């Protein structure tokens, strides 16, 4: 094919594949099936491309060239190759499952990734549907020479992830953060060449990909053609973890992405301690409930059957990694447990960005205690933990995310704030700047740019912007009892209407009187119609 495949063509072609699956499976599962086939076609076409190049460059026969490529890149048996799969008319799903298992066996970093989705159950996917799907995928070649840039498939993949998040509605938020929000947080924490970046709730890997893109555009940002950054992640959901692995693979990036519950079972360790990173970034699930599984489990085991179960006491949470040093969040809100995990995973000069629901800024109780600890430090009884860790708070517009209309905020924590910012917090109210479509609000390019440039000016010169950005002292925050509700610090510029109480009460009394008069007239009409006995 002479023409290189454009991103636009690739996107619409991939989206059409979803239409083939409609009616067979739930739309929230489309992505797993399509991503597997996309990967297989890509893997196959790159293999063919390497073989052809070797035959041409070294005048080898097909079988010799194939042998050499297999020696270098791993076995790829005929039964797993595209031409063999597309020629089948029955048991296609089983053949696909075998092909994926074979590729996994020869690529340790893809172990459990491709087999996370099963194609062989005919009750779910009939041979005819799979045949149509394979034919559809046969339309284009996906080798490196066929694409206008090597990681273009990653971009197409991101497009699909977004489309499926739209399609899956509520479920979409579990694995996808809108790209503009990801770009915003990456720019605020500003990872540098040579840094390590870690996302403890990495979903489909978008924040890691964006961090790598950010670094690769900086001086010395690439090393041997790849972004000069080390990427680490963890994800609880098997299907989403598999997507993250493929997403990075298709972007030609490598990341160490582990599977498991980050709060209970963090997988990135140095011996018995948490591994630490230059930058940590996350959009954890908002206000996750019952977040400490061991306590939930032992509580369930202790309950007498027949009795109304009692909720476990979260004061009993005991973390072997010593992360919850500012306090244990309540059972209904895991937000500050994730934040403390991230803080414990930061190097001494590290910086982190986390997207959280607004409630963490002002909820009281244990969360208030944790917030005060992060702001002002703790006393000797609580282990003398350092304070002044919050660099910035950015209030975002409402309804940016798929699974919730509530407004969120970005919290930037910094273990080594510059001298001029010590004892101060940058607060930005960006809640009024957004684009709007029917489904949800979005951050536009200019909204992200305004937040980032205002933060930079405040960070470097303590510059403020009226009704938008302030550099607030810890003393002022202390006078508000550690409440970080943005409205307390930034006037949004709207003048509130003053209410004349006497006049309003008089208006209300008149309305009550009017209502009684209408009720009397209505009762009269109903009595005339014989629908109500006339009042005596």
Coordinates of C-alpha atoms in Angstrom, one line a residue:
X1 CA 0.0 0.0 0.0
X2 CA 1.6 3.2 -1.1
X3 CA -0.3 5.7 1.0
X4 CA 0.4 5.7 4.7
X5 CA -2.6 5.1 6.9
X6 CA -3.8 8.4 8.5
X7 CA -5.0 8.6 12.0
X8 CA -8.4 9.7 10.9
X9 CA -8.8 6.6 8.6
X10 CA -7.5 4.4 11.3
X11 CA -9.9 5.8 13.9
X12 CA -13.1 5.4 11.8
X13 CA -12.0 1.9 10.7
X14 CA -11.5 0.8 14.3
X15 CA -14.8 2.4 15.3
X16 CA -16.6 0.4 12.6
X17 CA -15.3 -2.8 14.2
X18 CA -17.4 -1.9 17.2
X19 CA -20.5 -1.9 15.0
X20 CA -19.8 -5.5 14.0
X21 CA -19.9 -6.5 17.7
X22 CA -23.1 -4.5 18.6
X23 CA -25.8 -6.9 19.7
X24 CA -23.4 -9.7 20.5
X25 CA -21.8 -8.3 23.6
X26 CA -22.2 -5.4 26.1
X27 CA -20.6 -2.2 24.7
X28 CA -18.5 -1.9 27.8
X29 CA -16.7 -5.1 26.8
X30 CA -16.1 -4.1 23.1
X31 CA -12.8 -2.6 23.9
X32 CA -11.3 -5.9 25.2
X33 CA -12.1 -7.8 22.0
X34 CA -11.1 -5.1 19.6
X35 CA -7.9 -4.2 21.4
X36 CA -6.8 -7.9 21.3
X37 CA -7.4 -8.1 17.5
X38 CA -5.7 -4.7 16.9
X39 CA -2.7 -5.9 18.9
X40 CA -2.6 -9.3 17.0
X41 CA -2.8 -7.6 13.6
X42 CA -0.1 -5.2 14.6
X43 CA 2.1 -7.9 15.9
X44 CA 1.6 -10.0 12.8
X45 CA 2.3 -7.1 10.4
X46 CA 5.5 -6.0 12.2
X47 CA 6.7 -9.6 12.1
X48 CA 6.0 -9.8 8.3
X49 CA 7.7 -6.4 7.8
X50 CA 10.9 -7.6 9.6
X51 CA 11.0 -10.8 7.6
X52 CA 10.6 -9.0 4.2
X53 CA 13.2 -6.4 5.2
X54 CA 15.7 -9.2 6.1
X55 CA 15.0 -11.1 2.8
X56 CA 15.7 -7.9 0.9
X57 CA 18.7 -6.7 2.8
X58 CA 20.5 -10.0 3.1
X59 CA 19.0 -11.9 0.1
X60 CA 17.7 -14.6 2.4
X61 CA 14.9 -17.1 1.6
X62 CA 11.6 -16.7 3.4
X63 CA 12.2 -19.6 5.8
X64 CA 15.7 -18.5 6.7
X65 CA 14.6 -14.9 7.3
X66 CA 11.7 -16.1 9.4
X67 CA 13.9 -18.3 11.5
X68 CA 16.3 -15.4 12.2
X69 CA 13.4 -13.0 13.2
X70 CA 12.0 -15.7 15.4
X71 CA 15.4 -16.2 17.1
X72 CA 15.5 -12.5 17.8
X73 CA 11.9 -11.7 18.6
X74 CA 10.4 -15.0 19.8
X75 CA 8.5 -17.9 18.2
X76 CA 5.5 -17.0 16.1
X77 CA 3.9 -20.3 14.9
X78 CA 1.9 -20.5 11.7
X79 CA -1.3 -21.3 13.6
X80 CA -1.1 -17.8 15.4
X81 CA -0.5 -15.9 12.2
X82 CA -3.1 -13.7 10.5
X83 CA -3.3 -15.5 7.1
X84 CA -4.0 -18.8 8.9
X85 CA -6.6 -17.3 11.2
X86 CA -8.5 -15.5 8.5
X87 CA -8.7 -18.6 6.4
X88 CA -10.7 -20.4 9.1
X89 CA -14.5 -20.8 9.0
X90 CA -15.1 -22.5 12.3
X91 CA -13.7 -22.6 15.8
X92 CA -12.1 -19.2 15.1
X93 CA -12.4 -18.1 18.8
X94 CA -10.5 -21.1 20.0
X95 CA -7.8 -20.5 17.4
X96 CA -7.5 -16.9 18.6
X97 CA -7.2 -17.9 22.2
X98 CA -4.4 -20.3 21.3
X99 CA -2.7 -17.7 19.2
X100 CA -2.7 -15.2 22.1
X101 CA -1.5 -17.8 24.6
X102 CA 1.4 -18.6 22.2
X103 CA 2.4 -14.9 21.9
X104 CA 2.3 -14.5 25.6
X105 CA 4.5 -17.6 26.2
X106 CA 7.1 -16.0 24.0
X107 CA 6.8 -12.5 25.4
X108 CA 7.1 -12.6 29.2
X109 CA 6.1 -8.9 29.5
X110 CA 2.7 -9.7 27.9
X111 CA 1.9 -12.6 30.3
X112 CA -1.8 -12.7 31.2
X113 CA -2.4 -9.6 29.1
X114 CA -3.7 -11.1 25.9
X115 CA -5.5 -14.1 27.5
X116 CA -7.4 -11.7 29.8
X117 CA -10.2 -11.8 27.1
X118 CA -11.5 -15.1 25.9
X119 CA -12.7 -15.4 22.3
X120 CA -13.6 -19.1 22.3
X121 CA -17.1 -19.0 23.9
X122 CA -19.5 -19.4 21.0
X123 CA -22.4 -18.3 23.1
X124 CA -20.8 -14.9 23.3
X125 CA -19.2 -14.6 19.9
X126 CA -20.4 -16.7 17.0
X127 CA -17.9 -17.9 14.3
X128 CA -19.7 -15.7 11.8
X129 CA -19.2 -12.5 13.9
X130 CA -15.5 -13.3 14.4
X131 CA -15.1 -14.0 10.7
X132 CA -16.6 -10.5 9.9
X133 CA -14.4 -9.0 12.5
X134 CA -11.2 -10.6 11.1
X135 CA -12.1 -9.6 7.5
X136 CA -12.7 -6.0 8.7
X137 CA -9.2 -6.0 10.4
X138 CA -7.7 -7.4 7.2
X139 CA -8.4 -4.1 5.3
X140 CA -5.2 -2.4 6.4
X141 CA -1.6 -3.2 7.2
X142 CA -0.3 -2.0 10.6
X143 CA 3.4 -2.4 10.2
X144 CA 5.7 0.5 11.1
X145 CA 6.1 1.4 7.4
X146 CA 2.3 1.6 7.0
X147 CA 1.7 4.2 9.7
X148 CA 2.6 7.8 9.5
X149 CA 4.4 7.5 12.9
X150 CA 5.4 4.5 14.8
X151 CA 3.2 5.2 17.9
X152 CA 0.2 6.2 15.9
X153 CA -1.6 3.0 17.0
X154 CA -1.3 4.2 20.5
X155 CA -3.1 7.4 19.5
X156 CA -5.8 5.4 17.8
X157 CA -6.1 3.2 20.8
X158 CA -6.5 6.3 23.0
X159 CA -9.3 7.5 20.7
X160 CA -11.0 4.1 21.1
X161 CA -10.6 4.1 24.8
X162 CA -12.3 7.6 24.9
X163 CA -15.1 6.4 22.5
X164 CA -15.7 3.4 24.6
X165 CA -15.8 5.5 27.8
X166 CA -18.5 7.6 26.0
X167 CA -20.3 4.4 25.0
X168 CA -20.0 2.8 28.4
X169 CA -21.1 5.9 30.3
X170 CA -20.8 5.4 34.0
X171 CA -18.3 2.5 33.6
X172 CA -16.1 4.6 31.5
X173 CA -14.8 6.7 34.4
X174 CA -13.3 3.6 35.9
X175 CA -10.6 3.3 33.2
X176 CA -10.4 6.7 31.5
X177 CA -9.6 10.2 32.6
X178 CA -10.4 12.9 29.9
X179 CA -7.2 13.7 28.0
X180 CA -7.2 17.4 28.8
X181 CA -7.4 16.7 32.5
X182 CA -4.5 14.3 32.2
X183 CA -2.4 16.9 30.3
X184 CA -3.2 19.5 33.0
X185 CA -1.9 17.4 35.9
X186 CA 1.2 16.2 33.9
X187 CA 2.1 19.9 33.1
X188 CA 1.6 20.9 36.7
X189 CA 3.9 18.2 38.1
X190 CA 6.3 18.7 35.1
X191 CA 8.3 15.4 35.0
X192 CA 11.8 15.9 33.7
X193 CA 14.2 13.8 31.5
X194 CA 15.6 10.8 33.5
X195 CA 12.7 10.9 36.0
X196 CA 10.7 8.0 37.3
X197 CA 6.9 8.5 37.1
X198 CA 4.4 6.3 39.0
X199 CA 0.6 6.0 38.8
X200 CA -0.8 3.8 41.6
X201 CA -4.3 3.6 40.0
X202 CA -3.2 3.7 36.4
X203 CA -6.4 2.6 34.6
X204 CA -5.7 2.3 30.9
X205 CA -2.3 4.0 31.3
X206 CA -3.1 7.4 29.9
X207 CA -1.3 9.4 32.6
X208 CA 1.9 7.4 32.0
X209 CA 1.7 7.8 28.2
X210 CA 1.1 11.6 28.7
X211 CA 4.0 11.9 31.1
X212 CA 6.3 10.2 28.6
X213 CA 5.1 12.5 25.8
X214 CA 5.7 15.5 28.0
X215 CA 9.3 14.4 28.8
X216 CA 10.1 13.5 25.1
X217 CA 9.4 17.1 24.1
X218 CA 12.0 18.5 26.5
X219 CA 15.8 18.9 25.8
X220 CA 17.4 15.4 26.3
X221 CA 13.9 14.1 26.5
X222 CA 14.6 11.0 24.3
X223 CA 17.1 8.3 24.6
X224 CA 17.7 6.0 21.6
X225 CA 14.4 7.2 20.1
X226 CA 12.3 6.5 23.2
X227 CA 11.2 8.9 26.0
X228 CA 13.9 9.3 28.6
X229 CA 11.6 8.4 31.5
X230 CA 11.0 5.4 33.7
X231 CA 7.3 4.5 34.0
X232 CA 5.6 2.5 36.8
X233 CA 1.9 1.7 37.5
X234 CA -0.5 -0.5 39.3
X235 CA -4.1 -1.4 38.4
X236 CA -6.6 -3.5 40.3
X237 CA -9.0 -4.5 37.5
X238 CA -7.6 -7.3 35.3
X239 CA -9.2 -6.2 32.0
X240 CA -8.1 -2.6 32.5
X241 CA -4.6 -3.7 33.5
X242 CA -4.4 -5.7 30.3
X243 CA -5.5 -2.6 28.3
X244 CA -2.8 -0.4 30.0
X245 CA -0.1 -3.0 29.1
X246 CA -1.3 -3.0 25.4
X247 CA -1.7 0.8 25.4
X248 CA 2.0 1.3 26.3
X249 CA 3.1 -1.5 24.0
X250 CA 1.3 0.1 21.1
X251 CA 2.9 3.4 22.0
X252 CA 6.4 1.7 21.7
X253 CA 6.8 2.5 25.4
X254 CA 7.8 0.2 28.2
X255 CA 6.3 0.4 31.7
X256 CA 6.4 -1.8 34.8
X257 CA 2.6 -2.1 35.4
X258 CA 1.7 -4.4 38.2
X259 CA -1.7 -5.8 39.1
X260 CA -3.4 -5.6 42.5
X261 CA -5.1 -3.4 45.1
X262 CA -2.6 -0.6 45.6
X263 CA -3.8 0.4 49.1
X264 CA -3.8 -3.1 50.6
X265 CA -1.1 -4.7 48.4
X266 CA 1.3 -2.2 46.8
X267 CA 3.5 -4.1 44.3
X268 CA 6.3 -1.6 43.7
X269 CA 8.6 -2.3 46.6
X270 CA 12.3 -2.2 47.5
X271 CA 12.6 -5.1 49.9
X272 CA 10.0 -4.5 52.6
X273 CA 9.7 -0.8 51.8
X274 CA 7.8 1.2 49.2
X275 CA 9.8 2.1 46.1
X276 CA 10.0 5.9 45.7
X277 CA 9.7 8.0 42.6
X278 CA 10.4 11.5 41.3
X279 CA 6.8 12.1 40.3
X280 CA 3.6 10.4 41.3
X281 CA 0.3 11.1 39.5
X282 CA -3.2 9.6 39.8
X283 CA -6.9 9.9 39.4
X284 CA -8.0 7.4 42.0
X285 CA -11.7 6.3 42.1
X286 CA -13.6 9.1 43.8
X287 CA -14.5 8.4 47.4
X288 CA -14.0 4.6 47.2
X289 CA -15.8 2.8 50.0
X290 CA -14.8 -0.2 52.2
X291 CA -11.3 0.4 51.0
X292 CA -9.3 -1.8 53.5
X293 CA -10.1 -5.3 52.4
X294 CA -8.4 -7.2 55.3
X295 CA -10.5 -5.4 57.9
X296 CA -13.7 -5.9 55.8
X297 CA -13.0 -9.6 55.5
X298 CA -12.1 -10.2 59.2
X299 CA -15.2 -8.2 60.2
X300 CA -17.4 -10.4 57.9
X301 CA -15.9 -13.5 59.5
X302 CA -16.6 -12.3 63.0
X303 CA -20.3 -11.4 62.4
X304 CA -22.9 -13.8 63.8
X305 CA -25.3 -14.9 61.2
X306 CA -28.8 -13.6 61.8
X307 CA -27.6 -10.4 63.5
X308 CA -27.5 -7.1 61.7
X309 CA -23.9 -6.7 60.5
X310 CA -21.9 -3.9 62.2
X311 CA -19.6 -1.8 60.1
X312 CA -15.9 -2.4 60.9
X313 CA -14.0 0.2 62.9
X314 CA -11.4 1.8 60.6
X315 CA -9.4 3.0 63.6
X316 CA -8.1 -0.6 63.5
X317 CA -6.5 -0.3 60.1
X318 CA -2.9 -1.3 60.4
X319 CA -0.7 -0.6 57.4
X320 CA 2.5 -2.6 57.3
X321 CA 4.1 0.1 55.0
X322 CA 3.4 3.0 57.4
X323 CA 1.7 5.2 54.9
X324 CA -1.3 6.5 56.9
X325 CA 0.9 8.7 59.1
X326 CA -1.4 11.7 59.1
X327 CA -4.5 9.7 60.0
X328 CA -6.8 6.9 58.8
X329 CA -9.5 8.1 56.5
X330 CA -13.1 7.0 57.1
X331 CA -14.5 3.8 55.6
X332 CA -16.6 5.8 53.0
X333 CA -13.8 7.9 51.7
X334 CA -10.5 6.4 50.5
X335 CA -9.4 9.7 48.9
X336 CA -6.8 10.7 51.5
X337 CA -5.6 7.1 51.8
X338 CA -4.6 7.2 48.1
X339 CA -3.0 10.7 48.7
X340 CA -0.9 9.4 51.6
X341 CA 0.1 6.3 49.6
X342 CA 1.4 8.6 46.9
X343 CA 3.1 10.9 49.4
X344 CA 4.9 7.8 50.9
X345 CA 5.9 6.8 47.3
X346 CA 7.6 10.2 46.7
X347 CA 11.4 10.8 46.8
X348 CA 12.6 13.5 49.2
X349 CA 12.5 16.1 46.4
X350 CA 9.4 14.7 44.7
X351 CA 6.2 16.2 43.5
X352 CA 2.8 14.6 43.1
X353 CA -0.5 15.5 41.5
X354 CA -3.8 13.8 42.4
X355 CA -7.4 14.4 41.2
X356 CA -9.8 14.3 44.1
X357 CA -13.5 15.2 44.7
X358 CA -14.0 18.7 46.2
X359 CA -15.1 17.2 49.6
X360 CA -11.5 16.5 50.6
X361 CA -10.9 20.2 50.8
X362 CA -13.5 20.8 53.6
X363 CA -14.8 17.6 55.1
X364 CA -14.2 17.5 58.8
X365 CA -13.5 14.6 61.2
X366 CA -10.6 12.3 60.4
X367 CA -10.2 13.9 57.0
X368 CA -9.9 17.3 58.5
X369 CA -7.2 16.0 60.8
X370 CA -5.2 14.6 57.8
X371 CA -5.6 17.9 55.9
X372 CA -4.3 19.8 58.9
X373 CA -1.4 17.5 59.1
X374 CA -0.5 18.0 55.5
X375 CA -0.8 21.8 56.0
X376 CA 0.7 22.4 59.4
X377 CA 2.5 19.2 60.4
X378 CA 1.7 17.0 63.4
X379 CA 2.7 17.2 67.0
X380 CA 5.0 14.8 68.9
X381 CA 2.1 12.6 69.9
X382 CA 1.4 12.0 66.2
X383 CA 5.0 11.4 65.3
X384 CA 6.1 14.9 64.4
X385 CA 5.3 14.6 60.7
X386 CA 6.3 17.5 58.4
X387 CA 3.6 20.0 57.2
X388 CA 3.6 22.6 54.4
X389 CA 3.4 19.9 51.8
X390 CA 0.5 21.4 49.7
X391 CA 1.9 23.4 46.8
X392 CA -1.3 24.1 44.9
X393 CA -5.0 23.4 44.8
X394 CA -6.9 23.8 41.5
X395 CA -10.7 23.8 41.5
X396 CA -12.0 22.3 38.2
X397 CA -15.3 22.7 36.5
X398 CA -18.2 20.4 37.3
X399 CA -19.2 17.3 35.2
X400 CA -15.7 16.7 33.6
X401 CA -15.7 13.0 34.4
X402 CA -17.8 10.2 33.0
X403 CA -19.0 8.6 36.2
X404 CA -19.9 11.7 38.3
X405 CA -21.3 15.2 37.9
X406 CA -19.5 16.4 41.0
X407 CA -16.7 19.0 40.7
X408 CA -13.1 17.8 41.3
X409 CA -9.9 19.5 42.2
X410 CA -6.2 18.8 41.6
X411 CA -4.0 18.7 44.6
X412 CA -0.2 19.2 44.0
X413 CA 2.0 18.1 46.9
X414 CA 5.7 18.9 47.0
X415 CA 8.2 17.6 49.4
X416 CA 10.7 20.4 48.6
X417 CA 8.8 23.7 48.0
X418 CA 11.0 26.6 46.9
X419 CA 11.8 29.1 49.7
X420 CA 9.5 31.8 48.4
X421 CA 6.6 29.4 48.6
X422 CA 7.2 28.0 52.0
X423 CA 4.3 28.7 54.3
X424 CA 2.1 29.4 51.3
X425 CA -0.4 27.6 49.1
X426 CA -1.3 28.5 45.5
X427 CA -5.1 28.4 45.0
X428 CA -6.6 28.6 41.6
X429 CA -10.4 28.7 40.9
X430 CA -10.7 27.4 37.3
X431 CA -14.3 26.2 37.8
X432 CA -15.9 28.7 35.4
X433 CA -13.7 28.0 32.4
X434 CA -14.9 25.1 30.2
X435 CA -16.3 23.9 26.9
X436 CA -19.6 22.3 26.9
X437 CA -21.2 19.5 24.9
X438 CA -24.4 17.6 25.6
X439 CA -22.8 14.8 27.6
X440 CA -20.3 16.5 29.8
X441 CA -18.1 19.6 30.2
X442 CA -14.5 19.6 29.0
X443 CA -11.3 21.6 29.6
X444 CA -10.3 23.4 26.4
X445 CA -6.7 24.0 25.3
X446 CA -6.9 27.6 26.5
X447 CA -8.4 26.6 29.9
X448 CA -5.4 24.2 30.5
X449 CA -2.9 26.9 29.3
X450 CA -4.4 29.5 31.7
X451 CA -4.2 27.2 34.7
X452 CA -0.7 26.1 33.9
X453 CA 0.7 29.6 33.2
X454 CA -1.1 31.1 36.3
X455 CA 0.4 28.3 38.4
X456 CA 3.9 28.8 36.9
X457 CA 3.7 32.6 37.6
X458 CA 2.5 32.0 41.2
X459 CA 5.1 29.3 41.7
X460 CA 8.0 31.4 40.4
X461 CA 7.0 35.0 41.3
X462 CA 4.0 34.6 43.6
X463 CA 2.0 36.5 41.0
X464 CA -1.8 36.6 41.6
X465 CA -4.7 37.0 39.2
X466 CA -7.9 38.7 40.5
X467 CA -10.9 36.3 41.1
X468 CA -8.8 33.4 39.7
X469 CA -5.4 32.7 41.5
X470 CA -4.1 33.6 44.9
X471 CA -1.0 32.7 46.9
X472 CA -2.5 32.1 50.4
X473 CA -0.5 32.0 53.6
X474 CA -0.9 29.1 56.0
X475 CA -1.8 31.6 58.7
X476 CA -4.9 32.6 56.7
X477 CA -5.8 28.9 56.2
X478 CA -5.3 28.3 59.9
X479 CA -7.7 31.2 60.7
X480 CA -10.2 29.2 58.6
X481 CA -9.5 26.1 60.7
X482 CA -7.7 24.3 57.9
X483 CA -10.8 24.5 55.6
X484 CA -9.5 24.7 52.0
X485 CA -12.9 25.3 50.3
X486 CA -11.8 27.5 47.4
X487 CA -14.7 29.9 47.8
X488 CA -13.2 31.0 51.2
X489 CA -10.1 32.3 49.4
X490 CA -11.2 33.4 46.0
X491 CA -14.0 35.7 45.2
X492 CA -15.4 34.6 41.9
X493 CA -16.2 38.2 41.0
X494 CA -20.0 37.8 40.9
X495 CA -21.9 40.2 43.1
X496 CA -24.5 38.5 45.2
X497 CA -27.9 40.0 45.3
X498 CA -28.7 41.4 48.8
X499 CA -32.0 40.1 50.2
X500 CA -34.5 42.5 51.9
X501 CA -35.8 40.1 54.6
X502 CA -38.9 42.2 55.5
X503 CA -40.0 42.5 51.9
X504 CA -39.3 38.8 51.1
X505 CA -41.5 37.7 54.1
X506 CA -44.3 40.0 53.0
X507 CA -44.1 38.5 49.5
X508 CA -44.2 35.0 50.9
X509 CA -47.3 35.8 53.1
X510 CA -49.0 37.2 50.0
X511 CA -48.2 34.0 48.0
X512 CA -49.6 31.8 50.8
X513 CA -52.9 33.9 50.8
X514 CA -53.1 33.6 47.0
X515 CA -52.6 29.8 47.2
X516 CA -55.4 29.5 49.8
X517 CA -57.8 31.6 47.5
X518 CA -57.0 29.3 44.5
X519 CA -57.6 26.2 46.6
X520 CA -61.0 27.6 47.7
X521 CA -62.0 28.3 44.1
X522 CA -60.8 24.8 43.0
X523 CA -62.8 23.1 45.8
X524 CA -65.9 25.1 44.7
X525 CA -65.6 23.9 41.1
X526 CA -65.0 20.3 42.2
X527 CA -68.1 20.4 44.5
X528 CA -70.2 21.8 41.5
X529 CA -69.0 18.8 39.5
X530 CA -70.0 16.4 42.3
X531 CA -66.4 15.4 42.8
X532 CA -66.1 16.8 46.3
X533 CA -68.7 17.4 49.0
X534 CA -69.4 21.1 49.4
X535 CA -67.9 22.5 52.5
X536 CA -70.5 23.1 55.2

